[in-house]
Coordinates of C-alpha atoms in Angstrom, one line a residue:
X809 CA -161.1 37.4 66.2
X810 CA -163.6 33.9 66.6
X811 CA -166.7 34.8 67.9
X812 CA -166.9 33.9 71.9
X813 CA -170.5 34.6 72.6
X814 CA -170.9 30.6 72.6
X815 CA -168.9 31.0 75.9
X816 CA -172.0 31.9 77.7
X817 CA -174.4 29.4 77.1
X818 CA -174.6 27.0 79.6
X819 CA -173.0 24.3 79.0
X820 CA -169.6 25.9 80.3
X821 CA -168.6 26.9 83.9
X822 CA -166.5 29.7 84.7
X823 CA -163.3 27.9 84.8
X824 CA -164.4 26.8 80.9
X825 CA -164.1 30.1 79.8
X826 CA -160.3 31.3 81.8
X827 CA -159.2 27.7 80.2
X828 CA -160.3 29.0 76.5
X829 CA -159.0 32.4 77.0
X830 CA -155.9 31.1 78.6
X831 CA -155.2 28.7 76.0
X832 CA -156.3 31.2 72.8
X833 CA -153.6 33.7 74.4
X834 CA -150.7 31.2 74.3
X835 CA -151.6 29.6 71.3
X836 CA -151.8 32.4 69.1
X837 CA -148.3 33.8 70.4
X838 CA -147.0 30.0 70.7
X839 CA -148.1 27.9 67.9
X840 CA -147.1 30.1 65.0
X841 CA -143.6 29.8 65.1
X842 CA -143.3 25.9 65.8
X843 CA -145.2 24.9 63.2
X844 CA -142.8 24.3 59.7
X845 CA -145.3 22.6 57.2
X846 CA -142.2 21.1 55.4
X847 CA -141.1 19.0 58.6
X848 CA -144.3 17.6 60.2
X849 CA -142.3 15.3 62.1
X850 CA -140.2 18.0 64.2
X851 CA -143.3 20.1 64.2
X852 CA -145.1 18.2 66.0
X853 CA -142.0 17.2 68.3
X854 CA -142.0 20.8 69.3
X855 CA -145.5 21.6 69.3
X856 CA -145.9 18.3 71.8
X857 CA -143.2 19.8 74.3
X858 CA -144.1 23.7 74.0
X859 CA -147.8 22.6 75.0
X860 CA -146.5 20.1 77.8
X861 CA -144.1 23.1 79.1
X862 CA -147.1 25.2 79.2
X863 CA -149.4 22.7 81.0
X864 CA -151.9 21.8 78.3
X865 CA -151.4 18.3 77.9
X866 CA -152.6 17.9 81.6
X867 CA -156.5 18.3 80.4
X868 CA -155.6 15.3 78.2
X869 CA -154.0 13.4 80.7
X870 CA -156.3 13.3 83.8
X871 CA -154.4 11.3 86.3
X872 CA -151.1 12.0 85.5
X873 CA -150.1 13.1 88.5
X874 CA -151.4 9.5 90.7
X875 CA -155.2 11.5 91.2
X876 CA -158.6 10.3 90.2
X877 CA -158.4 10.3 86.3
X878 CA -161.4 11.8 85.3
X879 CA -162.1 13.7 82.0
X880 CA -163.5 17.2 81.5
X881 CA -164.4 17.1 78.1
X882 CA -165.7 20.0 77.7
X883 CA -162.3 21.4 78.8
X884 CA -160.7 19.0 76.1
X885 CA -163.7 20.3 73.4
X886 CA -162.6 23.9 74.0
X887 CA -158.6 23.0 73.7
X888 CA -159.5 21.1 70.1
X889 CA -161.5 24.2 69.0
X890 CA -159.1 26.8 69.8
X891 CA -155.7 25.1 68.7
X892 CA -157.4 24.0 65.6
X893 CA -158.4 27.6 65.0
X894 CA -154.7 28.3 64.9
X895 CA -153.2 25.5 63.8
X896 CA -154.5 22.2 62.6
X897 CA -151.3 20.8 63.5
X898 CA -151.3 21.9 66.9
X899 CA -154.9 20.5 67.6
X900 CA -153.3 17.0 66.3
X901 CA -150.7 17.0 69.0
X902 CA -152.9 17.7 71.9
X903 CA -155.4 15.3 70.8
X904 CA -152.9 12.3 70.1
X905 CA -151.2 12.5 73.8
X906 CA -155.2 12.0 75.0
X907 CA -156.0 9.6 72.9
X908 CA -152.7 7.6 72.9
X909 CA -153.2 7.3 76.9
X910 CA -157.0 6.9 77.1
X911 CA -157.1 3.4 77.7
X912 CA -153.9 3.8 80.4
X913 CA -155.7 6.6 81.7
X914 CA -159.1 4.4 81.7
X915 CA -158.1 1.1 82.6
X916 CA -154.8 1.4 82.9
X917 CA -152.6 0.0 86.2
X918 CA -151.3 2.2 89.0
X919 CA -147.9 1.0 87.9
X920 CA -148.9 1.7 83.8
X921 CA -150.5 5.3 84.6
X922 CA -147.7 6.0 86.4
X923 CA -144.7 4.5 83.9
X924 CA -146.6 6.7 80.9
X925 CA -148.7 9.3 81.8
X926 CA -146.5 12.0 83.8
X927 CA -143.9 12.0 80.9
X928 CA -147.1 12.3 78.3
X929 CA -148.8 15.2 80.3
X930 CA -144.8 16.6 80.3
X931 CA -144.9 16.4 76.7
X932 CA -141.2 14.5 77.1
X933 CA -143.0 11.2 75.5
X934 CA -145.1 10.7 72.6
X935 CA -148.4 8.4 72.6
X936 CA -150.0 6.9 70.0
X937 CA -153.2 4.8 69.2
X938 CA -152.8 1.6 66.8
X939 CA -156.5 0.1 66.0
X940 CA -156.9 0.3 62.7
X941 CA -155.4 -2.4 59.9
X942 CA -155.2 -2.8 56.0
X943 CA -158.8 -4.6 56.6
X944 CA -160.3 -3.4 59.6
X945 CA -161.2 0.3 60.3
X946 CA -164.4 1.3 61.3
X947 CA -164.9 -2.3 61.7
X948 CA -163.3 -2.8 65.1
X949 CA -164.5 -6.8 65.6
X950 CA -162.4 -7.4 62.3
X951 CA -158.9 -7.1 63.7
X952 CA -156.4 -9.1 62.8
X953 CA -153.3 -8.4 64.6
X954 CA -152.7 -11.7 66.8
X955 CA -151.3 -11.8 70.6
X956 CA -150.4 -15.7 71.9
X957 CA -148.5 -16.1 74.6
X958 CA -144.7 -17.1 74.5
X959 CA -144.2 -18.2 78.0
X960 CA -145.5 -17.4 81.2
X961 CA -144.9 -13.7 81.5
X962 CA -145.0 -12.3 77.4
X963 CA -147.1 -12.5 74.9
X964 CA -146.2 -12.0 71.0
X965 CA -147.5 -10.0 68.5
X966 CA -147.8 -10.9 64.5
X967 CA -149.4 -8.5 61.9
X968 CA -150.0 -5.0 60.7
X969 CA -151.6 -1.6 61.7
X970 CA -151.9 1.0 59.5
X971 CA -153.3 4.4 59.5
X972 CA -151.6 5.3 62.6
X973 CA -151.3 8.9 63.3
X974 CA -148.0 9.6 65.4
X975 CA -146.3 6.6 63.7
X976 CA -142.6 7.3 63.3
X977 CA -142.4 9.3 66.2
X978 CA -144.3 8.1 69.2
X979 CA -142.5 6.4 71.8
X980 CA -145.2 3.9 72.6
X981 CA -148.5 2.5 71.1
X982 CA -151.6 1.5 72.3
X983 CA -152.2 -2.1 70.7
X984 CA -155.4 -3.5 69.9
X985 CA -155.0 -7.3 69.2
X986 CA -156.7 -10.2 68.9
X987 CA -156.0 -13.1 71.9
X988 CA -159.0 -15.1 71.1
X989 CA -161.1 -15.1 74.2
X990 CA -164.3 -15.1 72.8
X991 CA -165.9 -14.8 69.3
X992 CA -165.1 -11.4 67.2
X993 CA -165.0 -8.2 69.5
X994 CA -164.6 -10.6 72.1
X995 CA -161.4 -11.9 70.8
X996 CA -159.4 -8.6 71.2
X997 CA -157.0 -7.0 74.0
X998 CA -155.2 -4.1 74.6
X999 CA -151.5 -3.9 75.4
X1000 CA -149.0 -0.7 75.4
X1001 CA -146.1 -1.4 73.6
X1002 CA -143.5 0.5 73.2
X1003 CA -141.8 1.8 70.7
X1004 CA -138.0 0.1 70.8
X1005 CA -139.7 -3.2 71.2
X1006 CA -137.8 -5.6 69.2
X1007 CA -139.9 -6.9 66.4
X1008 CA -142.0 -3.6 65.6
X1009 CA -140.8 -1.9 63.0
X1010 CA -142.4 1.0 61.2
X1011 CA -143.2 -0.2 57.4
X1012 CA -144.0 2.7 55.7
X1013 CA -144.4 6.3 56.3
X1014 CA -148.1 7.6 54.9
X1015 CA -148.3 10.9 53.1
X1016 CA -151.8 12.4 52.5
X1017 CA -153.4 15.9 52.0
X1018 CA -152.9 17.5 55.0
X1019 CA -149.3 16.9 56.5
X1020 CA -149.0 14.6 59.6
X1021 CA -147.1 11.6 61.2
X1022 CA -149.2 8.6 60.1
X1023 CA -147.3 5.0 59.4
X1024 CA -147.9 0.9 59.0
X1025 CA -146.5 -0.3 61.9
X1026 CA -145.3 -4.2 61.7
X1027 CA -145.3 -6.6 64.3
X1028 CA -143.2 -9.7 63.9
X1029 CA -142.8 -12.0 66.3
X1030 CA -142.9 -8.5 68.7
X1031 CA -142.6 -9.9 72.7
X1032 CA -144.1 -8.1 75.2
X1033 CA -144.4 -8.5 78.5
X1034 CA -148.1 -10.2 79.9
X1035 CA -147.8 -7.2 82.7
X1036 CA -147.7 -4.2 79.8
X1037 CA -152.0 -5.4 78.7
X1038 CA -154.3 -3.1 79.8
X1039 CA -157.2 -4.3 81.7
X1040 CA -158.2 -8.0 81.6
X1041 CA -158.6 -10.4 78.7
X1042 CA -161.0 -9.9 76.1
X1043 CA -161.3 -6.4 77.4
X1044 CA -159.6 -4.5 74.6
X1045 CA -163.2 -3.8 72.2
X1046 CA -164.9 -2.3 75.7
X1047 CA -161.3 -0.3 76.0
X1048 CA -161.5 0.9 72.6
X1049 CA -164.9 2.2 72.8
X1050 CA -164.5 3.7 75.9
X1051 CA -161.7 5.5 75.0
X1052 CA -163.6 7.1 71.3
X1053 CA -166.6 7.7 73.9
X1054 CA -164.5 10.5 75.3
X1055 CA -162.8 11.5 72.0
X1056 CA -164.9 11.6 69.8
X1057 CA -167.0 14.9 70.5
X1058 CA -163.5 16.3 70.6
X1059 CA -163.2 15.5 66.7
X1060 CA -166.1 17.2 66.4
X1061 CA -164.9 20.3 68.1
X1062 CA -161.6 20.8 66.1
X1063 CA -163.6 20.5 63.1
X1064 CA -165.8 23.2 64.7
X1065 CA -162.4 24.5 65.3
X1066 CA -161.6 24.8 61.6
X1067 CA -165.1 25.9 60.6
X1068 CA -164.7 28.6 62.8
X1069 CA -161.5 29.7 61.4
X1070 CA -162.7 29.3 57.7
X1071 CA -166.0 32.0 58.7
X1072 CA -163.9 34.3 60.2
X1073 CA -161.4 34.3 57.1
X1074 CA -163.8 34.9 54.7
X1075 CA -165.4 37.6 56.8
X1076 CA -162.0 39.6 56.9
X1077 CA -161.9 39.3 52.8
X1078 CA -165.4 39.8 52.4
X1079 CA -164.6 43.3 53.8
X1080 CA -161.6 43.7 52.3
X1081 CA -161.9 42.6 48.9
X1082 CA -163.8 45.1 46.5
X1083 CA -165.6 44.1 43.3
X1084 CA -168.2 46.1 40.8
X1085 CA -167.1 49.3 43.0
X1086 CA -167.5 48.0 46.1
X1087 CA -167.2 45.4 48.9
X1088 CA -167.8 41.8 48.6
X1089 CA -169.3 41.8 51.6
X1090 CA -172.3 43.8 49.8
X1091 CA -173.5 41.5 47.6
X1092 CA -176.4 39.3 48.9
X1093 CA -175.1 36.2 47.4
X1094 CA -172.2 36.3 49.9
X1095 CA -174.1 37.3 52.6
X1096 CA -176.0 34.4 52.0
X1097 CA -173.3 31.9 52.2
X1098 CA -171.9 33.7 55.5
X1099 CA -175.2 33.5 57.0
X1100 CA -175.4 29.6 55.9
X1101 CA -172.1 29.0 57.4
X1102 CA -172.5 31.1 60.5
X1103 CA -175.5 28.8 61.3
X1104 CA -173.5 25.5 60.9
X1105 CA -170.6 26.9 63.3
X1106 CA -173.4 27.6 65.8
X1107 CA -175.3 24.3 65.5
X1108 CA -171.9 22.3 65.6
X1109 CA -171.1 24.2 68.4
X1110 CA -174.5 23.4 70.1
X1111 CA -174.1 19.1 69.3
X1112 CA -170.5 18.8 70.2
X1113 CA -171.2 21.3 73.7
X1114 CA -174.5 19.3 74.2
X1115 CA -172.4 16.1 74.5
X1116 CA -169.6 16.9 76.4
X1117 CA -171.8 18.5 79.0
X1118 CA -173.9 15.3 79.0
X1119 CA -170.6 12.9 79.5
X1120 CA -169.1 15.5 82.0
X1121 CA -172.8 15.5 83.8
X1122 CA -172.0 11.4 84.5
X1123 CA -173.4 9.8 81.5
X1124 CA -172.1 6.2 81.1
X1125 CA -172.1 6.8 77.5
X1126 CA -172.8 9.6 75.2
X1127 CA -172.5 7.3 71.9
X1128 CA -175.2 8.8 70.2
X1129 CA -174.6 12.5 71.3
X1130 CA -171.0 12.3 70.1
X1131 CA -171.9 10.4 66.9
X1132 CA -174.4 13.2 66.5
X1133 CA -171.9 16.0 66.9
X1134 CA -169.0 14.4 65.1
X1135 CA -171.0 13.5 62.0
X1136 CA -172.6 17.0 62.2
X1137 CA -169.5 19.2 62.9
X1138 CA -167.3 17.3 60.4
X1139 CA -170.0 17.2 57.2
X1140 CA -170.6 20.8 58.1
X1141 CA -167.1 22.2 58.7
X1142 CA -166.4 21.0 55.2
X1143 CA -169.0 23.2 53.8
X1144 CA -168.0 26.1 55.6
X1145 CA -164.5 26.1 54.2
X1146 CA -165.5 24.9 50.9
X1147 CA -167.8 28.3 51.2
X1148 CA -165.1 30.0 52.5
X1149 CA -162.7 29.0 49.4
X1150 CA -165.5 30.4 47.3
X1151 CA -165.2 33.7 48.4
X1152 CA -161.3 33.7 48.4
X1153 CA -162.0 32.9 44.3
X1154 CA -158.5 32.1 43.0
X1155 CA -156.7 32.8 46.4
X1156 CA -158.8 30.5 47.9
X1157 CA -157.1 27.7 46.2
X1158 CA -153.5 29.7 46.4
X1159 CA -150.4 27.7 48.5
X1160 CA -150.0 29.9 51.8
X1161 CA -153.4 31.3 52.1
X1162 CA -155.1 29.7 55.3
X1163 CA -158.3 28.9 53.6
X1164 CA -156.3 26.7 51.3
X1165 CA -154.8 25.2 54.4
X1166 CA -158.1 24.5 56.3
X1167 CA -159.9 23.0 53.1
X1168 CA -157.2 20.3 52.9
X1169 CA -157.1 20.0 56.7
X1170 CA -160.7 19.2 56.7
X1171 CA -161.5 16.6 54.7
X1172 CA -160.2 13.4 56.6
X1173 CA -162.3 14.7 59.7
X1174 CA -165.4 13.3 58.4
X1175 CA -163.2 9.5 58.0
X1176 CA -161.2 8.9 60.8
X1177 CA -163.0 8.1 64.0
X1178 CA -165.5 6.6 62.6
X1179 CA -166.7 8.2 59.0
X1180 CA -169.7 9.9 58.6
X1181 CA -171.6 6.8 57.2
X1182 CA -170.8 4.9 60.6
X1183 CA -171.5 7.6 62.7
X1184 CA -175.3 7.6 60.9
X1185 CA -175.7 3.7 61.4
X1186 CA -174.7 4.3 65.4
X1187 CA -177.3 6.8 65.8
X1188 CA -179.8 4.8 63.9
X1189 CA -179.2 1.8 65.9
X1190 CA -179.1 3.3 69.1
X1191 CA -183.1 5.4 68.2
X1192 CA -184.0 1.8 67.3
X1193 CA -182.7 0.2 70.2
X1194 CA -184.4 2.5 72.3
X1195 CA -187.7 1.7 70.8
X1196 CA -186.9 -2.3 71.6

């Protein structure tokens, strides 16, 4: 059982905690069963619609329903934590219908929010976010992708994305592209398009460590209507931004998530497992590394809590909060399972045992959403700036 003394600090409300318990309870009688680790594709097809049947997707898709879209968070913090406790898989589905909608739930037009975001929240329709490209990542102003206009009322789209988690299976994409309204991160828009658009195709399916959908999506010649670009032009770098502003604490809480899961783990088996005549749990060296990892849950927790409370409490921006918590929770839930797989010994390292599960499910936290490197020059940059 995760330890839910954290539940009490302040940060949370008391609908916090009923959503956490809520949501623990149904995932750990849900989640098990729809996850098949040798078809990630229908995986996360079912996990999508068991968590839209069951309501969950509505924390990630504020606004769904035509109301005020507004984010909680720390509500989405807690759901990243908890599925990602039970299933890294699970966490991935949640957080790709949020962050596949952000910008339509952001800036998004009456008539966009309501075309995508019921069906998303429903978990009928897939979403998925397409910024990065073979040479831009982290660096956002060095897109590539081009948008002209092809008449009055589309546009068309020429060039690649890559690393696109969802790709193969979404049913539309967020677009970041560049339309050349102003110099670099100036120069970019946003459109949704979707996925039967003629002219995107999917180029390659991406395996890495840890299962998940993730393609190259190719645009040629792709026409989209003028009406499906979110916001105004020029507006897609401020979209973009935005839209990580909310998610990226969340990262940081599903690493906390795995970190959590990894401590508990090794606890169990630190009890279990016997050695020289008695418990591994009794020997001080691993009572050390429990009482090292225990503290980086707690102070993860504390960074990525800290920022949501601070962006639910009206903040404009929380950029150096979240990059705070993500780089922190990330860096330091790879230590806890790498602790973790330690005390498994060979086990730990053994196809089917969890910890060998969460130690490959770890890693590309600290990379995607900005790597840990990036996350360091935003906080510098933003101490700095505050000195100016």
């Amino acid at each position: 059982m995760p330890d839910t003394t954290f539940l009490s600090w302040p940060f949370f409300e008391p609908r916090h905690r009923r959503f956490r318990d809520e949501l623990a309870a149904w995932a750990a009688a849900t989640v098990p069963p729809l996850v098949d680790h040798h078809d990630t594709d229908g995986s996360c097809r079912r996990l999508v619609a068991s968590l839209g049947v069951g309501g969950w997707l509505r924390a990630a898709v504020p606004g769904h329903d035509g109301g005020e879209p507004v984010y909680d968070v720390r509500a989405l913090c807690l759901a990243r934590e908890t599925l990602a406790y039970e299933s890294g898989l699970a966490d991935f589905a949640f957080a790709m219908q949020g962050l596949g909608t952000g910008p339509i739930t952001l800036f998004g037009t009456p008539e966009q929010r309501e075309r995508y975001l019921p069906a998303v929240a429903e978990g009928t329709r897939i979403a998925a976010f397409a910024l990065s490209e073979p040479e831009a990542g982290s660096d956002v102003a060095a897109l590539g992708l081009t948008a002209v206009p092809d008449g009055n009322a589309h546009v068309r789209l020429d060039g690649e994305k890559t690393w696109i988690s969802n790709g193969g299976i979404a049913d539309h994409y967020v677009v970041f592209a560049r339309t050349g309204d102003g110099p670099g991160a100036k120069g970019l828009s946003a459109f949704v398009v979707d996925a039967d658009a003629p002219g995107l195709t999917i180029a390659e399916r991406i395996e890495v460590v840890a299962p998940h959908p993730l393609a190259r999506l190719r645009f040629d010649g792709c026409r989209i209507p003028v009406a499906n670009r979110i916001g105004g032009p020029g507006d897609g770098f401020r979209i973009a931004m935005a839209t990580l502003d909310v998610f990226r604490s969340t990262v940081a809480a599903a690493a906390l998530g795995l970190a959590r899961r990894a401590l508990d783990e090794a606890l169990g088996h630190a009890r279990s497992r016997h050695i020289f005549g008695a418990p591994l749990g009794d020997l001080q060296l691993t009572q050390a590394a429990l009482a090292e990892m225990a503290t980086a849950v707690d102070t993860s927790a504390l960074l990525v809590y800290r920022a949501a409370w601070t962006k639910d409490g009206g903040a404009p921006r929380v950029t150096r909060e979240a990059a705070m918590a993500k780089m922190h929770a990330t860096e330091s839930a790879q230590l806890v399972v790498d602790k973790a797989v330690q005390i498994f010994g060979g086990l730990g390292v053994t196809k089917g045992v969890k910890v060998e599960e969460l130690y490959r499910e770890v890693r590309a936290l600290r990379i995607y959403e900005g790597a840990t490197e990036v996350q360091k020059i935003v906080i510098a940059r933003d101490l700095l700036r505050r000195l100016a």
